[in-house]
């Protein structure tokens, strides 16, 4: 049989996932000779043999667990090949290819650290199928020398595994063992303590202390999740009175704490190992997640976490190690310096964290990503049809939940959660992320996309770059982000976008946030919106729910009731400011409507201790009643405006009747959802829109999402599943809108 020679290009998530050893083993099985190596575009293979078609098919069909093969391109090859099959060294720097996100400890490694052997009890055990990736990466292509593992020279045993194609550590870049790899220790009072670091940490935790734990993408603050005193101590020290804490739980204990479905469990066990929101059974103290019906749980995702939980034998709060609002701490000295006042001890190690990656926060059903970071980034998204030749675009996102997006070679890379850029340190983090991502991915943007709000730090940073700037309206970006995530073609036609969020600047100079937009990537018009009300005090209206309630109740002619509800608030001052329009911008924000209703029901009327608290508590309250059939408070319609005036009388009457607060909360959510669904549905029925798109932070609310979907019936609808509906997804929308403009500019030129 004549030997045929081919060159094969494999594109996708194929580096740092054991792809070359997989190819090597496959080549042995197919009796091929040739070579495989990593390069700037992915994996290249040159091979000769009989069944090359079968080999090429098996490349995607049998790919390793963490790999994602997007394309296998086969072309003839005429060069010389070695007698056997070899793994050649990486060629070229460049970085068109993808890096794998960090992956949770695999079952083999989890078992290995609990068995007799040289890695028993070793906190940095990993293999080709698991372990740190993006969090240790300094440059591409992904090789040990380009990671923070470069500082550790492999011992002979590890080197043997690394070089053995039949070993599960063959070419596993972060391979390590106690003889050669990172070291773990425990510090208290700035001193390293002698003894087993896990035993020392656990003794402190059992005694109700707070321990800082250096993890994968940053430090956590840990405490005993079952100990009310420890929780109170952590909340007091962190000055975080009520924002929910995430809890790390051994899988065996999950069912006691939460109602976990098969879908939840699958998501918890995913290599991304996110924090998953699940219904709480109320087994933990209220202080873990005050006012919430759900609990954010995650499974241990590094060997360090497995060993810590084994030793502790119970659930641990694992909240990000930072000062409130600031970015998570990643450096050892930074931790000693900044966290000293928070903690009684620190579990430290000497493997550096190359970049800060918070835990991702997700829901399994309906699937949604609330915070996209560790384990998900830097996963990429193929751009929709029509965007294949998009120029390189850098999109900078919004002010809250900062995240940037890079467009290159038909892919969009949505960067990790950076926090709220109001905080100066988060803004620094943002600047570093722009430099980091553009360097790492060899990105040379032709244009920068920014939010049209001139006050956003990201917008200002964009204008300072000296590149052409595409300004994008906030709610248009939300709409486009959902279109792009769903692969809606560049010229796929117009959709009705229901965009419900906090606030964003609209083209008319008011703050939008409760919109039905008719549009696509190219443009939009505002077809319906929530009747605006003043945000008296500007930013303070976002922090103090009673301000929104007062404005709405006055608007509805229910000032007397407002006087009863908020007897001690400075109502006169507010009313004067509203009447004169002093620092009282008009807004159609749905988020502020949630705040207003929450305040009327006594949910943190005076102040929210974290962004979204009132709305999250209202959602939790609504979920405590069995769902009513239909129902919901009806909104009025005044021209194109959806008018909430009737809601307020209905709430007052329901309260007077002694209706349960959870039902009132539910009727509000349902009514609001049905009103917007109806308006959008009519645009589809009239033939103006081809589908409905749901975006904006309010769609993290499962009750509201459910009401809108129910109201839409069989109308085609697109929702967010893998990118955040909140402002964390904004940059993706900005990027595709800027790309669409670049195309239409090219056409008209
Ligand atoms: Zn492993
Ligand atoms: Zn070793
Ligand atoms: Fe928004």
XYZ file of C-alpha atoms and ligand atoms in Angstrom:
752
model
C 0.000 0.000 0.000
C 1.406 3.342 -1.006
C 2.313 5.672 1.827
C 0.493 8.994 1.676
C 1.838 12.140 3.368
C -0.299 14.940 4.751
C -0.052 18.089 6.768
C -2.870 18.579 9.283
C -3.826 21.810 10.978
C -5.971 21.489 14.128
C -7.702 24.642 15.363
C -9.564 25.191 18.599
C -8.797 24.762 22.277
C -5.907 22.392 21.662
C -2.950 23.666 23.684
C -2.342 22.829 27.306
C -4.944 20.072 27.221
C -2.745 17.073 26.421
C -3.420 17.272 22.722
C 0.087 16.463 21.493
C 0.385 13.296 23.631
C -3.094 12.357 22.474
C -1.939 12.782 18.857
C 1.182 10.735 19.631
C -0.866 7.878 21.064
C -3.307 8.049 18.181
C -0.405 7.947 15.713
C 0.887 4.786 17.424
C -2.548 3.209 17.129
C -2.771 4.078 13.431
C 0.837 3.036 12.771
C 1.831 6.472 11.467
C 5.190 8.149 11.303
C 5.646 11.899 11.459
C 5.597 14.698 13.990
C 3.303 16.995 15.947
C 3.952 20.403 17.456
C 2.235 23.487 18.858
C 2.416 26.717 16.947
C 0.761 30.092 16.904
C -2.418 28.798 15.279
C -2.925 25.633 17.284
C -1.523 22.166 16.604
C 0.261 21.094 13.403
C 0.788 17.505 12.365
C 2.841 16.094 9.490
C 2.209 12.412 9.049
C 2.548 9.510 6.707
C 0.650 6.226 6.765
C -2.207 4.227 5.323
C -5.380 5.368 7.073
C -4.854 9.106 7.323
C -8.564 9.836 6.865
C -9.408 7.683 9.858
C -6.652 9.370 11.842
C -7.944 12.858 10.938
C -11.492 11.910 11.940
C -10.316 10.505 15.270
C -8.547 13.790 16.079
C -11.869 15.441 16.866
C -13.898 12.342 17.729
C -11.537 11.135 20.480
C -10.044 14.461 21.646
C -9.036 14.822 25.339
C -11.602 16.014 27.874
C -10.462 19.633 28.077
C -9.948 20.053 24.333
C -12.347 21.660 21.898
C -11.598 21.017 18.229
C -13.046 23.676 15.923
C -11.426 22.566 12.664
C -9.188 19.822 11.231
C -7.717 20.916 7.897
C -5.836 18.322 5.842
C -3.514 19.215 2.947
C -0.910 17.273 0.922
C 2.657 17.249 2.216
C 5.857 16.483 0.322
C 8.637 17.025 2.892
C 10.681 14.434 4.740
C 9.463 12.700 7.901
C 11.224 10.757 10.690
C 10.916 6.964 10.918
C 8.886 7.056 14.124
C 6.393 9.604 15.437
C 7.796 12.454 17.487
C 6.577 15.378 19.516
C 8.536 18.375 18.318
C 9.144 21.592 20.234
C 6.747 24.521 19.892
C 7.412 26.840 16.999
C 6.673 30.549 16.718
C 5.463 32.914 19.382
C 2.378 34.664 18.034
C -0.897 33.923 19.639
C -3.765 33.307 17.340
C -4.521 30.222 19.301
C -6.478 29.826 22.480
C -5.389 29.160 26.006
C -7.353 26.782 28.147
C -9.094 28.088 31.225
C -8.000 26.693 34.605
C -9.503 23.265 35.243
C -10.639 21.650 38.476
C -8.682 18.688 39.868
C -9.544 15.541 37.899
C -10.754 12.350 39.631
C -7.376 10.635 39.071
C -5.436 13.425 40.774
C -8.061 13.733 43.531
C -7.567 10.025 44.247
C -3.774 10.212 43.998
C -3.409 12.805 46.769
C -5.379 10.522 49.107
C -3.388 7.372 48.365
C 0.043 6.262 49.495
C 2.615 7.507 47.018
C 4.899 10.409 46.385
C 2.015 12.850 45.878
C 0.005 11.816 48.926
C -1.141 15.020 50.611
C 0.501 17.177 47.951
C -1.455 20.387 47.337
C -0.117 21.120 43.838
C -0.823 17.811 42.146
C -2.130 18.140 38.587
C -1.983 16.422 35.234
C -2.786 16.928 31.580
C -6.503 16.756 32.351
C -6.588 19.254 35.203
C -4.810 22.029 37.016
C -3.785 25.638 36.633
C -3.609 27.158 33.153
C -4.615 30.789 32.550
C -3.923 31.735 36.176
C -0.220 30.806 35.798
C 0.289 31.930 32.210
C 2.775 34.673 31.402
C 2.968 34.233 27.624
C 2.012 32.073 24.674
C 2.409 29.438 23.433
C 1.586 27.567 26.589
C 4.838 25.944 27.765
C 6.235 25.603 31.278
C 8.862 28.284 30.603
C 6.046 30.764 29.949
C 4.233 30.037 33.215
C 4.866 30.824 36.868
C 5.997 27.168 37.160
C 9.186 28.178 35.337
C 10.686 28.909 38.766
C 10.497 25.204 39.711
C 12.959 22.805 38.068
C 11.429 19.358 37.588
C 12.963 16.490 39.572
C 13.985 13.292 37.800
C 10.705 11.514 38.672
C 8.527 14.354 37.380
C 10.694 14.714 34.291
C 10.236 11.021 33.556
C 6.435 11.373 33.737
C 6.560 14.539 31.651
C 8.535 12.763 28.970
C 6.557 9.508 28.923
C 3.860 9.558 26.233
C 1.930 6.833 28.031
C 1.763 8.799 31.317
C -1.182 11.070 32.123
C 1.414 13.783 32.895
C 3.047 13.599 29.494
C 3.799 17.235 28.650
C 1.656 18.475 31.539
C 3.325 21.875 31.925
C 2.627 22.458 35.651
C 3.675 18.925 36.691
C 5.145 18.940 40.198
C 5.719 16.874 43.316
C 6.835 17.580 46.890
C 10.476 17.111 45.855
C 10.495 19.776 43.185
C 7.272 21.773 43.133
C 5.608 24.567 45.061
C 5.571 24.436 48.832
C 2.687 25.095 51.205
C 2.994 26.641 54.661
C 0.907 28.337 57.324
C 1.636 31.763 58.763
C 0.244 33.418 61.849
C 1.286 36.839 63.083
C 3.560 37.150 60.063
C 5.573 34.047 61.092
C 5.694 30.672 59.419
C 4.460 28.106 61.928
C 6.101 24.698 62.266
C 3.842 21.709 61.632
C 1.306 20.458 59.094
C -0.149 23.548 57.407
C -3.573 21.929 56.999
C -3.745 20.900 60.643
C -2.777 24.419 61.716
C -5.321 26.052 59.415
C -8.065 23.662 60.507
C -7.332 24.271 64.199
C -7.784 27.983 63.586
C -11.000 27.463 61.595
C -12.454 25.108 64.229
C -11.751 27.740 66.848
C -13.894 30.195 64.891
C -11.016 32.035 63.247
C -10.645 33.444 59.754
C -7.939 32.005 57.501
C -6.748 33.497 54.235
C -6.207 30.748 51.671
C -4.100 31.280 48.575
C -5.995 29.535 45.826
C -5.855 29.394 42.054
C -6.802 32.887 40.909
C -6.460 34.759 44.185
C -6.832 34.600 47.955
C -10.021 33.543 49.688
C -11.061 34.330 53.216
C -12.275 31.134 54.828
C -14.286 30.464 57.957
C -16.487 27.708 59.354
C -19.793 28.101 57.468
C -21.706 26.476 60.331
C -20.390 28.795 63.053
C -22.477 31.985 63.522
C -19.742 33.646 65.578
C -17.119 33.001 62.903
C -19.480 34.369 60.252
C -20.142 37.484 62.333
C -16.411 37.969 62.857
C -15.693 37.689 59.137
C -18.548 40.055 58.252
C -17.387 42.611 60.787
C -13.756 42.456 59.724
C -14.560 42.602 56.043
C -17.179 45.321 56.581
C -19.559 43.282 54.525
C -22.803 43.186 56.498
C -24.993 41.139 54.188
C -23.578 40.351 50.756
C -23.910 36.581 50.347
C -20.831 34.421 50.936
C -19.973 31.488 48.687
C -19.521 28.154 50.433
C -17.109 25.387 49.447
C -18.612 22.010 50.244
C -17.405 18.414 49.969
C -19.662 16.760 47.415
C -20.962 14.297 49.991
C -22.344 17.145 52.132
C -24.083 19.047 49.326
C -27.484 17.445 49.702
C -27.734 18.461 53.348
C -27.237 22.140 52.526
C -29.063 22.578 49.261
C -31.572 21.128 46.858
C -29.238 20.020 44.120
C -30.622 18.760 40.812
C -28.747 16.590 38.316
C -28.151 19.730 36.218
C -26.724 21.572 39.249
C -24.432 18.662 40.024
C -23.196 18.476 36.450
C -22.358 22.180 36.539
C -20.671 21.890 39.947
C -18.535 19.025 38.604
C -17.674 20.901 35.397
C -13.964 21.522 34.858
C -14.744 25.226 35.383
C -15.964 24.458 38.936
C -18.027 27.642 39.297
C -19.979 28.861 42.291
C -23.485 27.556 41.515
C -26.613 29.160 42.927
C -28.907 26.465 44.294
C -31.986 26.536 46.546
C -30.857 26.512 50.168
C -32.268 24.026 52.662
C -31.655 26.541 55.409
C -29.203 24.233 57.194
C -26.524 26.938 57.482
C -26.837 30.077 59.614
C -28.737 32.968 58.012
C -25.527 35.033 58.116
C -24.077 33.037 55.211
C -26.519 34.641 52.771
C -28.923 36.973 54.592
C -32.330 37.303 52.966
C -31.511 34.896 50.160
C -33.434 31.778 49.233
C -30.445 30.370 47.395
C -26.942 29.449 48.378
C -23.775 29.877 46.296
C -21.913 26.576 46.537
C -18.815 25.198 44.876
C -16.854 21.975 45.095
C -13.154 21.937 45.980
C -11.349 22.615 42.703
C -7.662 22.353 43.594
C -5.797 19.648 45.551
C -5.208 22.300 48.221
C -8.978 22.724 48.608
C -9.578 18.956 48.642
C -7.009 18.450 51.393
C -8.262 21.428 53.389
C -11.866 20.204 53.262
C -10.817 16.633 54.062
C -9.085 17.926 57.169
C -11.895 20.282 58.136
C -14.702 17.846 57.301
C -17.406 20.439 56.761
C -18.480 23.401 54.645
C -16.258 26.464 54.544
C -17.164 29.995 53.577
C -14.760 30.923 50.780
C -15.186 34.562 49.952
C -12.804 36.618 47.890
C -9.877 37.961 49.897
C -10.132 41.682 49.389
C -11.176 44.891 51.031
C -14.812 45.609 50.180
C -15.061 46.686 46.525
C -11.349 46.263 45.831
C -9.898 43.552 43.630
C -9.016 40.162 45.106
C -5.489 39.900 46.513
C -3.063 37.624 44.607
C 0.477 38.262 45.865
C 2.019 36.878 49.082
C 3.349 40.237 50.271
C 0.110 41.913 49.247
C -1.786 39.341 51.318
C 0.421 39.838 54.379
C 0.012 43.579 54.006
C -3.670 43.919 53.155
C -5.294 40.922 54.798
C -3.377 41.002 58.086
C -6.204 42.798 59.856
C -8.827 40.369 58.569
C -7.351 37.035 59.357
C -5.936 34.882 62.115
C -3.730 32.880 59.792
C -2.715 32.483 56.164
C -2.338 29.298 54.161
C 0.369 30.321 51.709
C 2.349 28.859 48.861
C 5.130 29.931 46.549
C 3.556 29.383 43.142
C 2.798 32.840 41.797
C -0.615 33.774 40.447
C -0.063 35.405 37.055
C -3.447 37.089 36.979
C -6.353 37.641 39.314
C -9.343 35.455 38.507
C -12.397 35.513 40.743
C -14.634 32.480 41.021
C -17.255 32.364 38.288
C -20.867 32.502 39.504
C -23.489 30.583 37.571
C -26.888 28.956 37.580
C -27.675 25.590 35.976
C -31.392 25.979 35.239
C -32.157 28.282 33.619
C -28.510 28.329 32.529
C -26.876 31.672 33.213
C -23.502 33.178 34.035
C -23.658 35.969 36.568
C -19.911 36.431 36.918
C -17.543 35.113 34.268
C -13.994 34.532 35.403
C -11.939 31.531 36.604
C -12.574 28.379 34.616
C -14.412 30.193 31.809
C -11.825 32.716 30.675
C -10.088 32.845 28.196
C -12.625 30.673 26.389
C -13.637 32.241 23.106
C -16.859 32.535 21.181
C -17.016 32.200 17.395
C -18.434 35.370 15.866
C -21.773 35.004 14.049
C -21.978 34.475 10.281
C -21.044 37.654 8.411
C -18.382 38.677 10.933
C -15.641 36.384 9.542
C -13.569 39.281 8.246
C -14.153 41.604 11.195
C -11.220 43.890 11.975
C -9.418 43.507 15.309
C -11.572 45.336 17.847
C -10.917 46.070 21.498
C -14.122 46.750 23.461
C -13.811 48.168 26.951
C -17.168 47.450 28.606
C -19.046 49.537 31.147
C -18.433 51.021 34.566
C -19.890 48.281 36.759
C -18.815 44.647 36.366
C -15.960 45.666 34.110
C -14.807 43.223 31.429
C -13.097 43.778 28.105
C -13.570 41.958 24.816
C -11.082 41.273 22.020
C -12.171 40.442 18.494
C -9.643 38.737 16.244
C -9.725 36.130 13.466
C -13.455 35.565 13.688
C -13.449 34.960 17.427
C -14.504 37.050 20.391
C -12.619 36.706 23.653
C -14.588 38.140 26.555
C -12.122 38.801 29.362
C -12.554 38.079 33.048
C -14.641 40.003 35.580
C -12.694 43.056 36.755
C -15.041 44.545 39.331
C -16.611 47.968 39.514
C -14.386 50.622 38.005
C -15.681 53.203 40.504
C -13.022 51.707 42.739
C -9.584 53.141 41.919
C -7.826 49.789 42.347
C -10.305 48.053 40.073
C -9.643 50.803 37.533
C -5.901 50.034 37.791
C -6.752 46.389 37.358
C -8.704 47.321 34.252
C -5.695 49.126 32.722
C -3.480 46.138 33.507
C -5.998 43.769 31.946
C -6.032 45.771 28.707
C -2.223 45.604 28.516
C -2.178 41.945 29.615
C -4.737 40.660 27.102
C -3.479 42.682 24.149
C 0.095 41.487 24.759
C -0.818 37.878 25.504
C -3.026 37.492 22.452
C -0.839 39.611 20.198
C -3.836 41.857 19.601
C -3.454 44.927 17.423
C -6.814 46.670 17.501
C -7.881 48.747 14.513
C -10.511 50.412 16.665
C -11.727 50.724 20.219
C -15.374 50.341 21.242
C -16.663 52.118 24.341
C -19.899 52.923 26.116
C -21.299 56.306 25.075
C -21.297 57.492 28.727
C -18.465 60.059 28.892
C -18.109 59.579 32.661
C -17.198 55.882 32.511
C -13.539 55.242 33.228
C -13.385 52.621 30.496
C -14.762 55.157 28.013
C -12.173 57.723 29.026
C -9.443 55.087 28.753
C -10.662 54.253 25.245
C -10.441 57.847 24.085
C -6.909 58.068 25.492
C -5.649 55.209 23.306
C -5.145 57.238 20.156
C -7.165 54.811 18.022
C -10.451 55.336 16.180
C -13.236 55.102 18.789
C -16.694 53.614 18.259
C -19.131 54.919 20.866
C -21.933 52.470 21.542
C -25.170 53.147 23.408
C -25.389 51.052 26.542
C -28.661 49.263 25.821
C -27.809 48.673 22.182
C -24.661 46.902 23.417
C -26.787 44.715 25.710
C -29.034 43.745 22.802
C -26.079 43.002 20.511
C -24.259 40.952 23.151
C -27.206 38.568 23.339
C -27.426 38.427 19.526
C -23.720 37.639 19.235
C -23.797 34.968 21.926
C -26.614 33.271 20.043
C -24.833 33.432 16.684
C -27.441 35.751 15.123
C -26.070 36.571 11.634
C -24.759 40.049 10.817
C -27.704 40.593 8.507
C -30.126 38.284 10.266
C -32.825 40.949 10.531
C -34.212 43.025 13.374
C -35.176 41.760 16.796
C -37.197 43.174 19.658
C -34.767 43.568 22.529
C -36.202 43.695 26.031
C -33.360 45.299 27.966
C -33.946 45.639 31.692
C -31.101 46.787 33.920
C -29.898 49.408 36.362
C -29.032 52.413 34.285
C -27.158 53.353 31.143
C -27.048 56.562 29.162
C -29.584 56.822 26.336
C -29.287 58.950 23.186
C -31.885 61.399 24.559
C -29.614 62.212 27.508
C -31.785 60.420 30.087
C -30.839 57.237 31.904
C -32.409 54.185 30.303
C -32.979 50.809 31.878
C -36.463 49.524 31.017
C -36.541 49.331 27.240
C -37.980 47.551 24.263
C -35.588 48.278 21.409
C -36.188 47.318 17.786
C -32.877 46.765 16.077
C -29.855 44.674 15.197
C -26.056 45.076 15.114
C -26.353 48.052 12.778
C -28.728 50.228 14.767
C -31.861 50.458 16.880
C -34.891 52.514 17.734
C -36.571 52.793 21.103
C -40.067 51.389 20.711
C -41.291 51.151 24.314
C -39.970 52.078 27.693
C -40.896 52.183 31.338
C -42.396 55.572 32.219
C -39.431 57.537 33.624
C -39.167 58.788 37.196
C -36.532 61.044 38.747
C -33.492 59.473 40.417
C -33.287 62.064 43.146
C -29.752 62.454 44.416
C -28.242 60.790 41.347
C -25.999 57.974 42.503
C -27.565 58.041 45.954
C -30.853 56.960 44.388
C -29.122 53.732 43.406
C -27.983 53.171 46.994
C -31.130 54.214 48.884
C -34.242 52.376 47.702
C -36.690 54.685 49.563
C -35.772 57.523 47.168
C -37.120 55.529 44.249
C -40.234 54.559 46.156
C -40.945 58.181 47.061
C -40.478 59.350 43.468
C -42.751 56.614 42.098
C -45.433 57.002 44.755
C -45.522 60.779 44.271
C -45.813 60.184 40.542
C -48.744 57.839 41.176
C -50.500 60.402 43.406
C -49.849 58.335 46.531
C -47.777 60.878 48.442
C -49.764 60.239 51.614
C -48.783 56.605 51.587
C -45.142 57.543 50.980
C -45.340 59.809 54.057
C -46.562 56.845 56.121
C -43.959 54.453 54.759
C -40.933 56.698 55.233
C -41.845 58.987 58.164
C -38.271 59.796 59.123
C -36.752 60.284 55.689
C -35.928 63.809 54.381
C -38.956 63.726 52.082
C -39.384 67.472 51.650
C -35.818 67.947 50.466
C -36.248 65.168 47.977
C -39.545 66.499 46.678
C -38.114 69.967 46.205
C -35.126 68.582 44.325
C -37.427 66.473 42.150
C -39.712 69.450 41.420
C -36.808 71.696 40.464
C -34.954 68.926 38.639
C -31.839 69.411 40.770
C -29.612 66.333 40.594
C -32.696 64.352 39.667
C -32.093 62.790 36.244
C -35.100 61.101 34.693
C -34.772 57.353 34.284
C -36.728 54.446 32.876
C -34.605 52.010 34.944
C -36.296 48.709 35.737
C -33.679 48.072 38.409
C -34.757 51.182 40.309
C -38.387 49.989 40.007
C -37.353 46.831 41.842
C -35.700 49.018 44.494
C -38.876 51.080 44.835
C -41.120 48.043 45.325
C -38.609 46.499 47.740
C -38.610 49.686 49.827
C -42.424 49.624 50.056
C -42.192 46.056 51.373
C -39.610 47.090 53.976
C -36.622 45.514 52.212
C -33.543 47.614 53.024
C -35.443 50.884 52.376
C -32.745 53.103 53.849
C -29.653 51.755 52.188
C -28.349 48.774 50.270
C -25.101 47.390 51.590
C -24.151 46.058 48.145
C -25.214 46.692 44.584
C -28.434 44.876 43.734
C -29.270 43.923 47.333
C -32.867 45.195 47.293
C -33.662 43.529 43.971
C -32.012 40.254 45.009
C -33.909 40.190 48.286
C -37.151 40.967 46.468
C -36.509 38.083 44.090
C -35.760 35.790 47.017
C -38.967 36.925 48.740
C -41.029 36.278 45.595
C -39.619 32.763 45.337
C -40.878 31.875 48.819
C -44.520 31.656 47.675
C -45.706 28.931 45.347
C -46.047 30.429 41.868
C -49.495 31.829 41.137
C -51.210 31.002 37.883
C -50.911 34.050 35.655
C -51.805 37.040 37.733
C -49.413 39.893 38.171
C -50.114 43.587 38.572
C -51.090 45.151 35.288
C -49.190 48.105 33.941
C -50.892 50.853 32.002
C -49.767 52.094 28.623
C -49.413 55.789 27.782
C -48.359 56.103 24.159
C -45.146 54.101 23.887
C -44.600 54.158 27.636
C -45.355 51.233 29.906
C -46.832 52.987 32.902
C -46.344 51.431 36.353
C -48.820 53.815 38.052
C -51.530 51.158 38.610
C -49.016 48.881 40.345
C -48.665 51.162 43.329
C -52.356 51.288 44.170
C -52.522 47.526 43.774
C -49.591 47.021 46.163
C -51.069 49.390 48.716
C -54.432 47.616 48.527
C -52.839 44.167 48.776
C -50.858 45.265 51.837
C -54.001 46.701 53.420
C -55.731 43.367 52.793
C -52.928 41.525 54.553
C -51.708 39.780 51.404
C -48.424 37.941 51.981
C -45.397 40.028 51.003
C -44.017 37.164 48.916
C -47.156 37.223 46.773
C -46.890 40.977 46.316
C -43.276 40.646 45.221
C -44.264 37.890 42.838
C -47.205 39.816 41.376
C -44.923 42.774 40.730
C -42.288 40.676 38.936
C -44.909 38.841 36.942
C -46.740 42.019 35.967
C -43.586 43.794 34.868
C -42.415 40.748 32.916
C -45.762 40.258 31.164
C -46.010 43.930 30.190
C -42.591 43.896 28.509
C -43.185 40.486 26.956
C -46.457 41.716 25.463
C -44.858 44.814 23.951
C -42.024 42.803 22.392
C -44.301 40.025 21.204
C -46.468 42.507 19.323
C -43.392 43.721 17.413
C -42.775 40.159 16.247
C -46.456 39.567 15.427
C -46.547 42.800 13.404
C -43.612 41.536 11.331
C -41.237 44.279 12.545
C -38.998 41.888 14.483
C -37.968 38.301 13.810
C -37.345 37.299 17.402
C -37.186 38.647 20.937
C -33.885 39.163 22.756
C -33.606 39.372 26.564
C -30.668 41.213 28.085
C -29.673 43.431 31.001
C -28.872 42.611 34.616
C -32.533 42.217 35.651
C -32.622 38.963 33.694
C -30.481 37.356 36.384
C -33.778 37.299 38.247
C -35.226 33.865 37.551
C -38.761 34.918 38.482
C -38.733 37.861 36.082
C -37.118 35.776 33.339
C -39.782 33.115 33.802
C -42.597 35.671 33.599
C -41.205 37.185 30.395
C -40.715 33.757 28.784
C -44.228 32.741 29.792
C -45.608 35.972 28.329
C -43.736 35.415 25.084
C -45.301 31.986 24.622
C -44.073 30.482 21.366
C -42.469 33.707 20.112
C -38.842 32.977 19.142
C -36.583 34.223 21.928
C -32.830 34.494 22.515
C -31.406 34.564 26.035
C -27.928 34.712 27.579
C -26.442 31.378 28.609
C -22.662 31.626 28.358
C -22.120 35.365 28.673
C -23.560 37.559 31.422
C -26.867 39.359 30.826
C -25.509 42.058 33.144
C -22.903 44.698 32.303
C -20.224 41.979 32.385
C -21.373 41.080 28.861
C -21.502 44.631 27.547
C -18.064 44.551 25.901
C -19.091 41.693 23.602
C -22.018 43.768 22.321
C -19.825 46.834 21.901
C -17.294 44.809 19.930
C -19.756 43.386 17.415
C -21.520 46.728 16.930
C -18.154 48.384 16.243
C -17.285 45.585 13.806
C -20.654 45.975 12.052
C -20.000 49.705 11.674
C -16.558 49.007 10.234
C -18.229 46.829 7.565
C -20.855 49.411 6.640
C -18.146 52.109 6.602
C -16.143 49.947 4.201
C -19.209 49.509 1.974
C -19.976 53.192 1.716
C -16.344 54.149 1.112
Zn -5.413 15.468 36.992
Zn 9.008 16.333 41.137
Fe -26.525 47.657 31.834
